[in-house]
CSV table of C-alpha atoms and ligand atoms in Angstrom, one decimal:
chain,number,residue,atom,x,y,z
A,69,UNK,CA,-105.0,-42.7,-79.5
A,70,UNK,CA,-106.0,-39.8,-81.8
A,71,UNK,CA,-102.6,-38.1,-81.2
A,72,UNK,CA,-99.0,-39.1,-81.5
A,73,UNK,CA,-97.7,-36.4,-79.1
A,74,UNK,CA,-98.9,-34.0,-76.5
A,75,UNK,CA,-98.4,-30.2,-77.3
A,76,UNK,CA,-96.0,-29.6,-74.4
A,77,UNK,CA,-94.0,-32.7,-75.0
A,78,UNK,CA,-92.8,-32.0,-78.6
A,79,UNK,CA,-89.1,-31.2,-78.5
A,80,UNK,CA,-86.2,-30.7,-80.9
A,81,UNK,CA,-85.8,-34.4,-81.0
A,82,UNK,CA,-88.9,-34.6,-83.2
A,83,UNK,CA,-87.6,-32.1,-85.8
A,84,UNK,CA,-88.3,-33.5,-89.3
A,85,UNK,CA,-91.0,-35.9,-88.1
A,86,UNK,CA,-94.7,-35.6,-89.0
A,87,UNK,CA,-96.8,-35.8,-85.9
A,88,UNK,CA,-100.4,-35.6,-84.9
A,89,UNK,CA,-101.6,-33.3,-82.1
A,90,UNK,CA,-105.0,-32.7,-80.5
A,91,UNK,CA,-106.2,-29.8,-78.4
A,92,UNK,CA,-108.1,-26.6,-77.9
A,93,UNK,CA,-107.7,-23.6,-80.1
A,94,UNK,CA,-106.1,-21.1,-77.7
A,95,UNK,CA,-105.6,-18.3,-80.3
A,96,UNK,CA,-105.6,-18.0,-84.1
A,97,UNK,CA,-103.4,-15.1,-85.3
A,98,UNK,CA,-104.1,-14.4,-88.9
A,99,UNK,CA,-101.4,-12.4,-90.6
A,100,UNK,CA,-102.3,-11.5,-94.2
A,101,UNK,CA,-102.6,-14.8,-96.1
A,102,UNK,CA,-101.0,-17.0,-93.5
A,103,UNK,CA,-101.8,-17.7,-89.8
A,104,UNK,CA,-100.5,-19.0,-86.6
A,105,UNK,CA,-102.6,-21.4,-84.5
A,106,UNK,CA,-101.7,-21.7,-80.8
A,107,UNK,CA,-102.9,-25.1,-79.9
A,108,UNK,CA,-103.3,-26.0,-76.2
A,109,UNK,CA,-103.7,-29.2,-74.3
A,110,UNK,CA,-103.0,-30.1,-70.7
A,111,UNK,CA,-99.3,-30.1,-71.2
A,112,UNK,CA,-98.8,-26.7,-72.8
A,113,UNK,CA,-99.2,-24.6,-75.9
A,114,UNK,CA,-97.6,-25.1,-79.3
A,115,UNK,CA,-97.4,-22.9,-82.3
A,116,UNK,CA,-98.7,-24.2,-85.6
A,117,UNK,CA,-98.0,-22.4,-88.9
A,118,UNK,CA,-100.8,-22.5,-91.4
A,119,UNK,CA,-100.1,-21.8,-95.0
A,120,UNK,CA,-102.3,-19.9,-97.4
A,121,UNK,CA,-104.5,-22.9,-98.3
A,122,UNK,CA,-105.1,-24.0,-94.7
A,123,UNK,CA,-105.7,-20.4,-93.6
A,124,UNK,CA,-108.3,-19.8,-96.2
A,125,UNK,CA,-110.0,-23.0,-95.4
A,126,UNK,CA,-110.0,-22.8,-91.6
A,127,UNK,CA,-109.7,-19.2,-90.5
A,128,UNK,CA,-113.4,-18.8,-89.9
A,129,UNK,CA,-113.9,-22.2,-88.4
A,130,UNK,CA,-111.1,-22.3,-85.8
A,131,UNK,CA,-113.1,-20.4,-83.1
A,132,UNK,CA,-111.4,-20.1,-79.7
A,133,UNK,CA,-111.8,-23.3,-77.6
A,134,UNK,CA,-112.8,-25.5,-80.5
A,135,UNK,CA,-111.2,-28.9,-80.4
A,136,UNK,CA,-109.0,-29.8,-83.4
A,137,UNK,CA,-106.7,-32.5,-84.6
A,138,UNK,CA,-103.6,-31.2,-86.4
A,139,UNK,CA,-101.2,-33.1,-88.5
A,140,UNK,CA,-97.9,-31.4,-89.2
A,141,UNK,CA,-94.2,-31.4,-89.6
A,142,UNK,CA,-91.9,-30.5,-86.7
A,143,UNK,CA,-89.6,-27.6,-87.6
A,144,UNK,CA,-86.9,-25.8,-85.6
A,145,UNK,CA,-87.9,-22.1,-85.1
A,146,UNK,CA,-85.6,-19.2,-85.7
A,147,UNK,CA,-84.5,-17.9,-82.3
A,148,UNK,CA,-86.1,-14.5,-82.8
A,149,UNK,CA,-89.6,-16.0,-83.1
A,150,UNK,CA,-89.5,-17.9,-79.9
A,151,UNK,CA,-92.3,-16.8,-77.5
A,152,UNK,CA,-91.6,-17.3,-73.9
A,153,UNK,CA,-95.2,-18.4,-73.0
A,154,UNK,CA,-94.9,-21.4,-75.2
A,155,UNK,CA,-93.3,-24.4,-73.5
A,156,UNK,CA,-92.2,-25.8,-76.8
A,157,UNK,CA,-90.7,-22.5,-77.8
A,158,UNK,CA,-87.8,-23.7,-79.9
A,159,UNK,CA,-89.9,-25.6,-82.4
A,160,UNK,CA,-93.1,-25.1,-84.4
A,161,UNK,CA,-95.3,-27.2,-86.5
A,162,UNK,CA,-95.9,-26.7,-90.2
A,163,UNK,CA,-99.5,-27.7,-90.5
A,164,UNK,CA,-100.3,-30.2,-93.2
A,165,UNK,CA,-103.9,-31.0,-92.3
A,166,UNK,CA,-106.6,-30.0,-89.8
A,167,UNK,CA,-109.7,-31.8,-88.6
A,168,UNK,CA,-112.3,-29.9,-86.6
A,169,UNK,CA,-113.4,-32.4,-83.9
A,170,UNK,CA,-115.8,-30.1,-82.1
A,171,UNK,CA,-116.6,-26.5,-82.7
A,172,UNK,CA,-117.0,-24.1,-79.7
A,173,UNK,CA,-119.9,-21.8,-79.7
A,174,UNK,CA,-119.3,-18.1,-79.5
A,175,UNK,CA,-119.4,-16.1,-77.4
A,176,UNK,CA,-117.9,-18.2,-74.6
A,177,UNK,CA,-119.9,-17.8,-71.4
A,178,UNK,CA,-116.7,-17.0,-69.4
A,179,UNK,CA,-113.3,-15.7,-70.3
A,180,UNK,CA,-110.8,-18.5,-70.8
A,181,UNK,CA,-107.8,-16.2,-70.4
A,182,UNK,CA,-104.9,-16.1,-67.9
A,183,UNK,CA,-106.3,-13.3,-65.8
A,184,UNK,CA,-110.0,-13.1,-65.8
A,185,UNK,CA,-112.4,-10.6,-64.4
A,186,UNK,CA,-115.3,-13.0,-64.4
A,187,UNK,CA,-116.6,-13.4,-60.8
A,188,UNK,CA,-116.2,-16.7,-59.0
A,189,UNK,CA,-119.9,-17.6,-59.1
A,190,UNK,CA,-120.0,-17.4,-62.9
A,191,UNK,CA,-116.7,-19.3,-63.1
A,192,UNK,CA,-118.1,-22.1,-60.9
A,193,UNK,CA,-121.2,-22.3,-63.2
A,194,UNK,CA,-118.8,-23.1,-66.0
A,195,UNK,CA,-116.1,-24.8,-64.0
A,196,UNK,CA,-115.1,-27.1,-66.9
A,197,UNK,CA,-114.2,-24.0,-68.9
A,198,UNK,CA,-112.6,-22.3,-65.9
A,199,UNK,CA,-110.2,-25.3,-65.4
A,200,UNK,CA,-108.9,-24.7,-69.0
A,201,UNK,CA,-107.1,-21.6,-67.5
A,202,UNK,CA,-103.6,-22.6,-66.5
A,203,UNK,CA,-103.7,-21.2,-63.0
A,204,UNK,CA,-106.9,-23.1,-62.2
A,205,UNK,CA,-105.6,-26.2,-63.9
A,206,UNK,CA,-102.5,-26.1,-61.8
A,207,UNK,CA,-104.5,-25.9,-58.5
A,208,UNK,CA,-106.2,-29.1,-59.4
A,209,UNK,CA,-103.0,-30.8,-60.6
A,210,UNK,CA,-101.5,-30.0,-57.2
A,211,UNK,CA,-104.7,-31.1,-55.3
A,212,UNK,CA,-104.5,-34.4,-57.2
A,213,UNK,CA,-101.0,-34.9,-55.8
A,214,UNK,CA,-102.0,-33.9,-52.3
A,215,UNK,CA,-104.5,-36.8,-52.6
A,216,UNK,CA,-102.2,-39.4,-54.1
A,217,UNK,CA,-99.2,-38.5,-51.8
A,218,UNK,CA,-101.5,-38.8,-48.8
A,219,UNK,CA,-102.5,-42.3,-49.9
A,220,UNK,CA,-98.8,-43.1,-50.5
A,221,UNK,CA,-97.8,-41.9,-47.0
A,222,UNK,CA,-100.5,-43.8,-45.1
A,223,UNK,CA,-100.0,-46.9,-47.2
A,224,UNK,CA,-96.2,-46.9,-46.6
A,225,UNK,CA,-96.8,-46.2,-42.9
A,226,UNK,CA,-98.8,-49.4,-42.6
A,227,UNK,CA,-102.3,-47.9,-42.4
A,228,UNK,CA,-105.2,-49.9,-44.0
A,229,UNK,CA,-107.4,-48.0,-46.4
A,230,UNK,CA,-111.1,-48.3,-45.4
A,231,UNK,CA,-114.2,-46.8,-47.1
A,232,UNK,CA,-116.9,-46.3,-44.5
A,233,UNK,CA,-120.6,-45.8,-45.4
A,234,UNK,CA,-121.8,-42.3,-46.1
A,235,UNK,CA,-125.4,-43.3,-45.7
A,236,UNK,CA,-125.9,-43.7,-42.0
A,237,UNK,CA,-128.8,-44.3,-39.6
A,238,UNK,CA,-127.9,-41.3,-37.4
A,239,UNK,CA,-125.4,-38.6,-37.0
A,240,UNK,CA,-122.0,-39.6,-35.7
A,241,UNK,CA,-120.2,-36.3,-35.1
A,242,UNK,CA,-121.8,-34.6,-32.1
A,243,UNK,CA,-122.1,-30.9,-32.8
A,244,UNK,CA,-122.2,-31.1,-36.6
A,245,UNK,CA,-125.5,-30.6,-38.3
A,246,UNK,CA,-126.9,-33.6,-40.3
A,247,UNK,CA,-128.4,-33.7,-43.7
A,248,UNK,CA,-131.5,-36.0,-43.4
A,249,UNK,CA,-132.7,-37.8,-46.4
A,250,UNK,CA,-135.6,-40.2,-47.0
A,251,UNK,CA,-134.6,-43.9,-47.0
A,252,UNK,CA,-137.2,-46.5,-47.9
A,253,UNK,CA,-139.7,-45.2,-45.3
A,254,UNK,CA,-137.0,-44.3,-42.8
A,255,UNK,CA,-134.8,-41.3,-42.4
A,256,UNK,CA,-131.1,-41.6,-43.1
A,257,UNK,CA,-128.2,-39.1,-42.4
A,258,UNK,CA,-125.4,-38.3,-44.7
A,259,UNK,CA,-122.2,-39.0,-42.7
A,260,UNK,CA,-120.8,-35.9,-41.1
A,261,UNK,CA,-117.6,-37.9,-40.2
A,262,UNK,CA,-116.3,-41.4,-40.5
A,263,UNK,CA,-115.6,-41.1,-36.7
A,264,UNK,CA,-117.5,-44.2,-35.5
A,265,UNK,CA,-116.3,-46.4,-38.3
A,266,UNK,CA,-112.6,-45.5,-38.1
A,267,UNK,CA,-112.7,-46.3,-34.4
A,268,UNK,CA,-114.6,-49.5,-35.1
A,269,UNK,CA,-112.0,-50.8,-37.5
A,270,UNK,CA,-109.1,-50.1,-35.3
A,271,UNK,CA,-111.0,-52.2,-32.7
A,272,UNK,CA,-111.6,-54.8,-35.4
A,273,UNK,CA,-107.9,-55.6,-35.3
A,274,UNK,CA,-106.9,-53.6,-38.4
A,275,UNK,CA,-105.2,-51.4,-35.8
A,276,UNK,CA,-104.3,-48.5,-38.1
A,277,UNK,CA,-106.8,-47.2,-40.6
A,278,UNK,CA,-107.4,-44.2,-42.9
A,279,UNK,CA,-110.5,-43.1,-44.8
A,280,UNK,CA,-110.5,-40.5,-47.5
A,281,UNK,CA,-114.0,-39.5,-48.6
A,282,UNK,CA,-116.8,-37.0,-48.7
A,283,UNK,CA,-118.2,-35.5,-45.5
A,284,UNK,CA,-121.5,-33.7,-45.3
A,285,UNK,CA,-122.3,-30.9,-42.9
A,286,UNK,CA,-125.6,-29.1,-43.0
A,287,UNK,CA,-124.1,-25.9,-41.7
A,288,UNK,CA,-125.5,-22.6,-43.1
A,289,UNK,CA,-122.0,-21.1,-43.0
A,290,UNK,CA,-121.2,-18.4,-45.5
A,291,UNK,CA,-117.5,-18.2,-44.9
A,292,UNK,CA,-114.4,-18.6,-47.1
A,293,UNK,CA,-113.5,-21.9,-45.3
A,294,UNK,CA,-116.7,-23.8,-44.9
A,295,UNK,CA,-118.4,-26.1,-47.4
A,296,UNK,CA,-121.4,-28.4,-46.9
A,297,UNK,CA,-119.6,-31.2,-48.6
A,298,UNK,CA,-115.8,-31.6,-48.3
A,299,UNK,CA,-113.2,-34.3,-48.5
A,300,UNK,CA,-112.0,-35.6,-45.2
A,301,UNK,CA,-108.7,-37.3,-44.6
A,302,UNK,CA,-109.4,-39.3,-41.5
A,303,UNK,CA,-107.0,-41.7,-39.7
A,304,UNK,CA,-107.2,-43.6,-36.5
A,305,UNK,CA,-104.5,-45.7,-34.8
A,306,UNK,CA,-104.5,-48.2,-31.9
A,307,UNK,CA,-102.2,-48.9,-29.0
A,308,UNK,CA,-101.1,-45.3,-28.6
A,309,UNK,CA,-99.5,-44.0,-25.4
A,310,UNK,CA,-101.3,-40.7,-25.7
A,311,UNK,CA,-102.3,-38.1,-28.3
A,312,UNK,CA,-98.7,-37.2,-28.9
A,313,UNK,CA,-98.3,-40.5,-30.9
A,314,UNK,CA,-101.0,-39.2,-33.3
A,315,UNK,CA,-99.3,-35.9,-33.6
A,316,UNK,CA,-96.0,-37.6,-34.4
A,317,UNK,CA,-97.6,-39.4,-37.3
A,318,UNK,CA,-99.2,-36.2,-38.6
A,319,UNK,CA,-95.9,-34.4,-38.4
A,320,UNK,CA,-94.2,-37.1,-40.5
A,321,UNK,CA,-97.1,-37.0,-42.9
A,322,UNK,CA,-96.9,-33.3,-43.4
A,323,UNK,CA,-93.1,-33.4,-43.9
A,324,UNK,CA,-93.5,-36.2,-46.5
A,325,UNK,CA,-96.4,-34.5,-48.2
A,326,UNK,CA,-94.8,-31.1,-48.5
A,327,UNK,CA,-91.4,-32.4,-49.6
A,328,UNK,CA,-93.0,-34.6,-52.2
A,329,UNK,CA,-95.2,-31.7,-53.5
A,330,UNK,CA,-92.1,-29.5,-53.9
A,331,UNK,CA,-90.5,-32.3,-55.9
A,332,UNK,CA,-93.4,-33.4,-58.1
A,333,UNK,CA,-95.3,-30.1,-58.6
A,334,UNK,CA,-92.3,-27.8,-59.1
A,335,UNK,CA,-93.6,-26.2,-62.2
A,336,UNK,CA,-97.2,-25.8,-61.0
A,337,UNK,CA,-96.0,-24.2,-57.7
A,338,UNK,CA,-93.7,-21.9,-59.5
A,339,UNK,CA,-96.4,-20.8,-61.9
A,340,UNK,CA,-98.7,-20.1,-58.9
A,341,UNK,CA,-95.9,-18.2,-57.1
A,342,UNK,CA,-96.2,-20.6,-54.1
A,343,UNK,CA,-93.2,-21.4,-52.0
A,344,UNK,CA,-93.5,-24.4,-49.7
A,345,UNK,CA,-91.6,-24.5,-46.4
A,346,UNK,CA,-91.2,-28.0,-45.1
A,347,UNK,CA,-91.2,-27.9,-41.3
A,348,UNK,CA,-88.4,-29.5,-39.3
A,349,UNK,CA,-90.7,-29.9,-36.3
A,350,UNK,CA,-94.1,-28.6,-35.7
A,351,UNK,CA,-94.4,-26.4,-32.5
A,352,UNK,CA,-97.0,-27.2,-29.9
A,353,UNK,CA,-98.9,-24.6,-27.9
A,354,UNK,CA,-101.6,-25.0,-25.2
A,355,UNK,CA,-104.7,-22.9,-25.3
A,356,UNK,CA,-103.5,-21.4,-21.9
A,357,UNK,CA,-100.3,-20.1,-23.6
A,358,UNK,CA,-102.5,-18.9,-26.6
A,359,UNK,CA,-104.6,-16.9,-24.1
A,360,UNK,CA,-101.6,-15.0,-23.0
A,361,UNK,CA,-100.4,-14.2,-26.5
A,362,UNK,CA,-103.9,-13.2,-27.6
A,363,UNK,CA,-104.2,-10.9,-24.5
A,364,UNK,CA,-101.0,-9.1,-25.7
A,365,UNK,CA,-102.9,-8.5,-28.9
A,366,UNK,CA,-105.9,-7.1,-27.0
A,367,UNK,CA,-108.0,-10.2,-27.4
A,368,UNK,CA,-109.6,-12.0,-24.5
A,369,UNK,CA,-110.2,-15.7,-24.9
A,370,UNK,CA,-112.4,-17.0,-22.0
A,371,UNK,CA,-111.5,-20.3,-20.3
A,372,UNK,CA,-114.1,-22.4,-21.9
A,373,UNK,CA,-113.8,-21.0,-25.4
A,374,UNK,CA,-112.3,-22.3,-28.6
A,375,UNK,CA,-110.1,-20.1,-30.8
A,376,UNK,CA,-112.1,-18.2,-33.4
A,377,UNK,CA,-110.9,-17.3,-36.9
A,378,UNK,CA,-109.2,-14.1,-35.7
A,379,UNK,CA,-107.5,-15.9,-32.8
A,380,UNK,CA,-106.2,-18.6,-35.1
A,381,UNK,CA,-104.8,-15.9,-37.4
A,382,UNK,CA,-103.0,-14.1,-34.6
A,383,UNK,CA,-101.5,-17.4,-33.3
A,384,UNK,CA,-100.5,-18.3,-36.8
A,385,UNK,CA,-98.6,-15.1,-37.2
A,386,UNK,CA,-97.0,-15.4,-33.8
A,387,UNK,CA,-95.8,-18.9,-34.6
A,388,UNK,CA,-94.4,-17.8,-38.0
A,389,UNK,CA,-92.5,-15.0,-36.3
A,390,UNK,CA,-91.2,-17.0,-33.3
A,391,UNK,CA,-90.6,-20.4,-34.9
A,392,UNK,CA,-90.6,-19.7,-38.7
A,393,UNK,CA,-93.1,-22.4,-39.1
A,394,UNK,CA,-96.4,-22.4,-41.0
A,395,UNK,CA,-97.9,-25.0,-38.7
A,396,UNK,CA,-98.8,-25.3,-35.0
A,397,UNK,CA,-100.5,-27.9,-32.9
A,398,UNK,CA,-102.9,-26.3,-30.4
A,399,UNK,CA,-103.3,-28.4,-27.3
A,400,UNK,CA,-105.7,-28.9,-24.4
A,401,UNK,CA,-109.0,-27.8,-25.8
A,402,UNK,CA,-111.7,-27.3,-23.2
A,403,UNK,CA,-114.1,-30.2,-22.5
A,404,UNK,CA,-117.0,-27.8,-22.9
A,405,UNK,CA,-116.1,-27.4,-26.6
A,406,UNK,CA,-115.1,-31.0,-27.5
A,407,UNK,CA,-117.2,-34.0,-28.3
A,408,UNK,CA,-118.0,-36.6,-25.6
A,409,UNK,CA,-115.6,-39.2,-27.0
A,410,UNK,CA,-112.4,-37.2,-26.4
A,411,UNK,CA,-110.4,-38.5,-23.5
A,412,UNK,CA,-109.6,-36.2,-20.6
A,413,UNK,CA,-106.3,-36.2,-18.7
A,414,UNK,CA,-106.2,-37.8,-15.2
A,415,UNK,CA,-107.1,-35.2,-12.6
A,416,UNK,CA,-108.3,-32.5,-14.9
A,417,UNK,CA,-111.9,-32.7,-16.2
A,418,UNK,CA,-111.8,-29.3,-17.7
A,419,UNK,CA,-109.6,-30.1,-20.7
A,420,UNK,CA,-109.3,-32.9,-23.3
A,421,UNK,CA,-106.4,-34.8,-24.7
A,422,UNK,CA,-107.2,-33.2,-28.0
A,423,UNK,CA,-105.6,-30.9,-30.4
A,424,UNK,CA,-106.1,-28.8,-33.5
A,425,UNK,CA,-103.6,-28.2,-36.3
A,426,UNK,CA,-103.4,-24.7,-37.7
A,427,UNK,CA,-101.8,-24.1,-41.1
A,428,UNK,CA,-101.0,-20.4,-41.9
A,429,UNK,CA,-103.4,-19.4,-39.2
A,430,UNK,CA,-106.4,-21.6,-40.1
A,431,UNK,CA,-107.5,-24.9,-38.6
A,432,UNK,CA,-107.0,-27.8,-41.0
A,433,UNK,CA,-107.4,-30.7,-38.6
A,434,UNK,CA,-108.8,-31.9,-35.3
A,435,UNK,CA,-107.5,-34.9,-33.4
A,436,UNK,CA,-107.5,-36.6,-30.0
A,437,UNK,CA,-107.0,-39.6,-27.9
A,438,UNK,CA,-110.4,-41.3,-27.6
A,439,UNK,CA,-111.9,-42.5,-24.4
A,440,UNK,CA,-111.9,-46.3,-24.7
A,441,UNK,CA,-113.1,-47.2,-21.2
A,442,UNK,CA,-116.8,-47.8,-21.5
A,443,UNK,CA,-117.9,-46.6,-18.0
A,444,UNK,CA,-116.0,-43.4,-18.4
A,445,UNK,CA,-117.3,-42.9,-22.0
A,446,UNK,CA,-120.9,-43.5,-20.7
A,447,UNK,CA,-120.4,-40.9,-18.0
A,448,UNK,CA,-119.0,-38.4,-20.5
A,449,UNK,CA,-121.9,-38.9,-22.8
A,450,UNK,CA,-124.3,-38.3,-19.9
A,451,UNK,CA,-122.4,-35.1,-19.0
A,452,UNK,CA,-123.1,-33.9,-22.5
A,453,UNK,CA,-126.8,-35.0,-22.3
A,454,UNK,CA,-126.3,-37.6,-25.0
A,455,UNK,CA,-128.4,-40.8,-24.7
A,456,UNK,CA,-125.6,-43.3,-25.1
A,457,UNK,CA,-128.0,-46.3,-24.8
A,458,UNK,CA,-129.4,-45.3,-28.2
A,459,UNK,CA,-125.9,-45.5,-29.8
A,460,UNK,CA,-125.9,-49.3,-29.6
A,461,UNK,CA,-123.4,-50.0,-32.4
A,462,UNK,CA,-121.0,-47.3,-31.2
A,463,UNK,CA,-121.3,-48.6,-27.6
A,464,UNK,CA,-120.6,-52.2,-28.7
A,465,UNK,CA,-117.1,-51.2,-30.0
A,466,UNK,CA,-116.0,-50.7,-26.4
A,467,UNK,CA,-117.4,-53.9,-25.0
A,468,UNK,CA,-115.3,-56.7,-26.5
A,469,UNK,CA,-111.7,-55.6,-26.2
A,470,UNK,CA,-110.8,-52.1,-27.3
A,471,UNK,CA,-107.2,-50.8,-27.5
A,472,UNK,CA,-106.3,-47.3,-26.4
A,473,UNK,CA,-106.5,-45.3,-29.6
A,474,UNK,CA,-106.7,-41.9,-31.2
A,475,UNK,CA,-106.8,-40.2,-34.6
A,476,UNK,CA,-107.3,-37.1,-36.6
A,477,UNK,CA,-109.6,-35.6,-39.2
A,478,UNK,CA,-108.1,-33.3,-41.8
A,479,UNK,CA,-109.8,-31.4,-44.6
A,480,UNK,CA,-108.3,-32.0,-48.0
A,481,UNK,CA,-109.9,-28.8,-49.4
A,482,UNK,CA,-108.6,-26.7,-46.5
A,483,UNK,CA,-105.1,-28.2,-46.9
A,484,UNK,CA,-105.1,-27.3,-50.6
A,485,UNK,CA,-106.5,-23.8,-49.8
A,486,UNK,CA,-103.9,-23.0,-47.2
A,487,UNK,CA,-101.0,-24.6,-49.2
A,488,UNK,CA,-101.8,-22.4,-52.2
A,489,UNK,CA,-102.8,-19.3,-50.3
A,490,UNK,CA,-106.2,-19.2,-51.9
A,491,UNK,CA,-108.6,-16.6,-50.5
A,492,UNK,CA,-111.6,-18.9,-50.7
A,493,UNK,CA,-112.0,-22.6,-50.2
A,494,UNK,CA,-114.2,-22.7,-53.3
A,495,UNK,CA,-111.1,-22.1,-55.4
A,496,UNK,CA,-109.6,-25.4,-54.0
A,497,UNK,CA,-112.5,-27.7,-54.9
A,498,UNK,CA,-113.8,-28.4,-58.4
A,499,UNK,CA,-117.5,-28.1,-57.6
A,500,UNK,CA,-118.1,-26.6,-54.2
A,501,UNK,CA,-121.3,-27.2,-52.3
A,502,UNK,CA,-122.6,-24.5,-50.0
A,503,UNK,CA,-126.0,-23.4,-48.7
A,504,UNK,CA,-126.6,-21.7,-52.1
A,505,UNK,CA,-124.9,-23.9,-54.5
A,506,UNK,CA,-126.1,-27.3,-55.6
A,507,UNK,CA,-125.1,-27.2,-59.3
A,508,UNK,CA,-123.5,-28.0,-61.6
B,746,LIG,P1,-113.8,-31.6,-37.3
B,746,LIG,O1,-115.3,-31.4,-37.2
B,746,LIG,O2,-113.0,-30.5,-36.7
B,746,LIG,O3,-113.4,-33.0,-36.6
B,746,LIG,O4,-113.4,-31.7,-38.8
B,746,LIG,C1,-112.1,-32.1,-39.2
B,746,LIG,C2,-111.5,-31.2,-40.3
B,746,LIG,O5,-112.4,-31.2,-41.4
B,746,LIG,C3,-112.4,-30.0,-42.1
B,746,LIG,N1,-113.7,-29.4,-42.0
B,746,LIG,C4,-114.3,-28.7,-43.0
B,746,LIG,N2,-113.8,-28.4,-44.2
B,746,LIG,C5,-114.6,-27.6,-45.1
B,746,LIG,N3,-115.9,-27.3,-44.7
B,746,LIG,C6,-116.4,-27.6,-43.5
B,746,LIG,N4,-117.7,-27.2,-43.2
B,746,LIG,C7,-115.6,-28.3,-42.6
B,746,LIG,N5,-115.8,-28.8,-41.4
B,746,LIG,C8,-114.7,-29.5,-41.0
B,746,LIG,C9,-111.4,-29.1,-41.3
B,746,LIG,C10,-111.4,-29.7,-39.9
B,746,LIG,O6,-110.3,-29.5,-39.2
B,746,LIG,N6,-114.2,-36.5,-36.1
B,746,LIG,C11,-113.4,-35.3,-36.0
B,746,LIG,C12,-112.0,-35.5,-36.3
B,746,LIG,C13,-111.2,-36.5,-35.4
B,746,LIG,O7,-111.3,-36.2,-34.2
B,746,LIG,O8,-110.6,-37.4,-35.8
B,746,LIG,C14,-114.0,-34.2,-36.9
B,746,LIG,O9,-114.8,-34.4,-37.7
B,746,LIG,O10,-110.2,-29.2,-41.9
């Protein structure tokens, strides 16, 4: 490796040692004939003292954001010089030699400063520079842990990781718009969900599967919660009694995830000013109950309608007040609004055995028990005017021994957005895709 230490990891233990650091020039403060270089890498910022010779040689070369290698001696700093923003505040490096590895052009296209006034579009155009800001970096450090802790949970809970195809012959998620692309003289669709495949591999005998990967939706939505490409966390499990079994696993997952994030992302969360509340249990509410609450807020939700964004917000606030919980499972969605593969309870054809999960008043997941009885599934498809005979490979799943099963699809980007109270989902994904944005 080029360096012996990372900037944020040098401590008083290294005093007296000569070390090598690499990083970006955060600031160069020239003070008369000497200067102080604040060198930054992923772990933090460290101060390097440059004497007259090094200052003369480098003061015009060390432009902000240039990448340098510094060799120097670790010294203890007098207390009165310690700057709070520097993680390694009690020590500084006496520079012995500098090598400019890559000069940054000036001016920088966006501000690489703690608080920027650059608008989000410009920041996204130069996302690799935007991520050099600590706040933005922390969002992605936390998102990375949301991903890895999700894998850890499902792995420990006995789920099998599958990676289903994203190039598909036809759409698999009824209701969601498909991106069509040319495919060797045919037309393919980019997967709008791994729905078919996760059910298929429960039926294959793997019993419990999860699939984390990109999902494509050709929706012309210009909202703060929709993307055309997002990361889905999908799971499916067999031999369930009903949809409550799925919700139980999801509750365990969230408790694990949030407790682990609190533990492993302590510093990042503190820096972002985010407090995580791990729920003891997640309350459940039917849409019928929600209708009454909404009515009290002057909002009418018709029988066959889904919650809209405002409805979700009102319910989220109600649950927070009543149960002191950031989450709520919403139950019994109307058949009119759910896909044909959701199971309906015995004796009530108007609702489904499905649920949504709201996090701080925004939907982050949809789940259900699936209809596994072929004749009923065929009849349900017919009711929704879907030609089931054309869905041969989906139909086959139910023909050769299919356990009762159910699952859920969650959005990694939405979880991150809600967790960190970000106004816009675009802040929670490195390179968002929406109807206007296809670059970088
Ligand atoms: P659904 O379409 O509700 O359900 O999607 C599941 C979850 O995916 C996320 N999501 C999105 N995130 C960002 N941008 C979008 N355009 C977007 N669309 C959806 C949300 C949402 O809750 N097959 C079912 C899941 C299942 O039943 O298992 C499905 O895809 O967080």
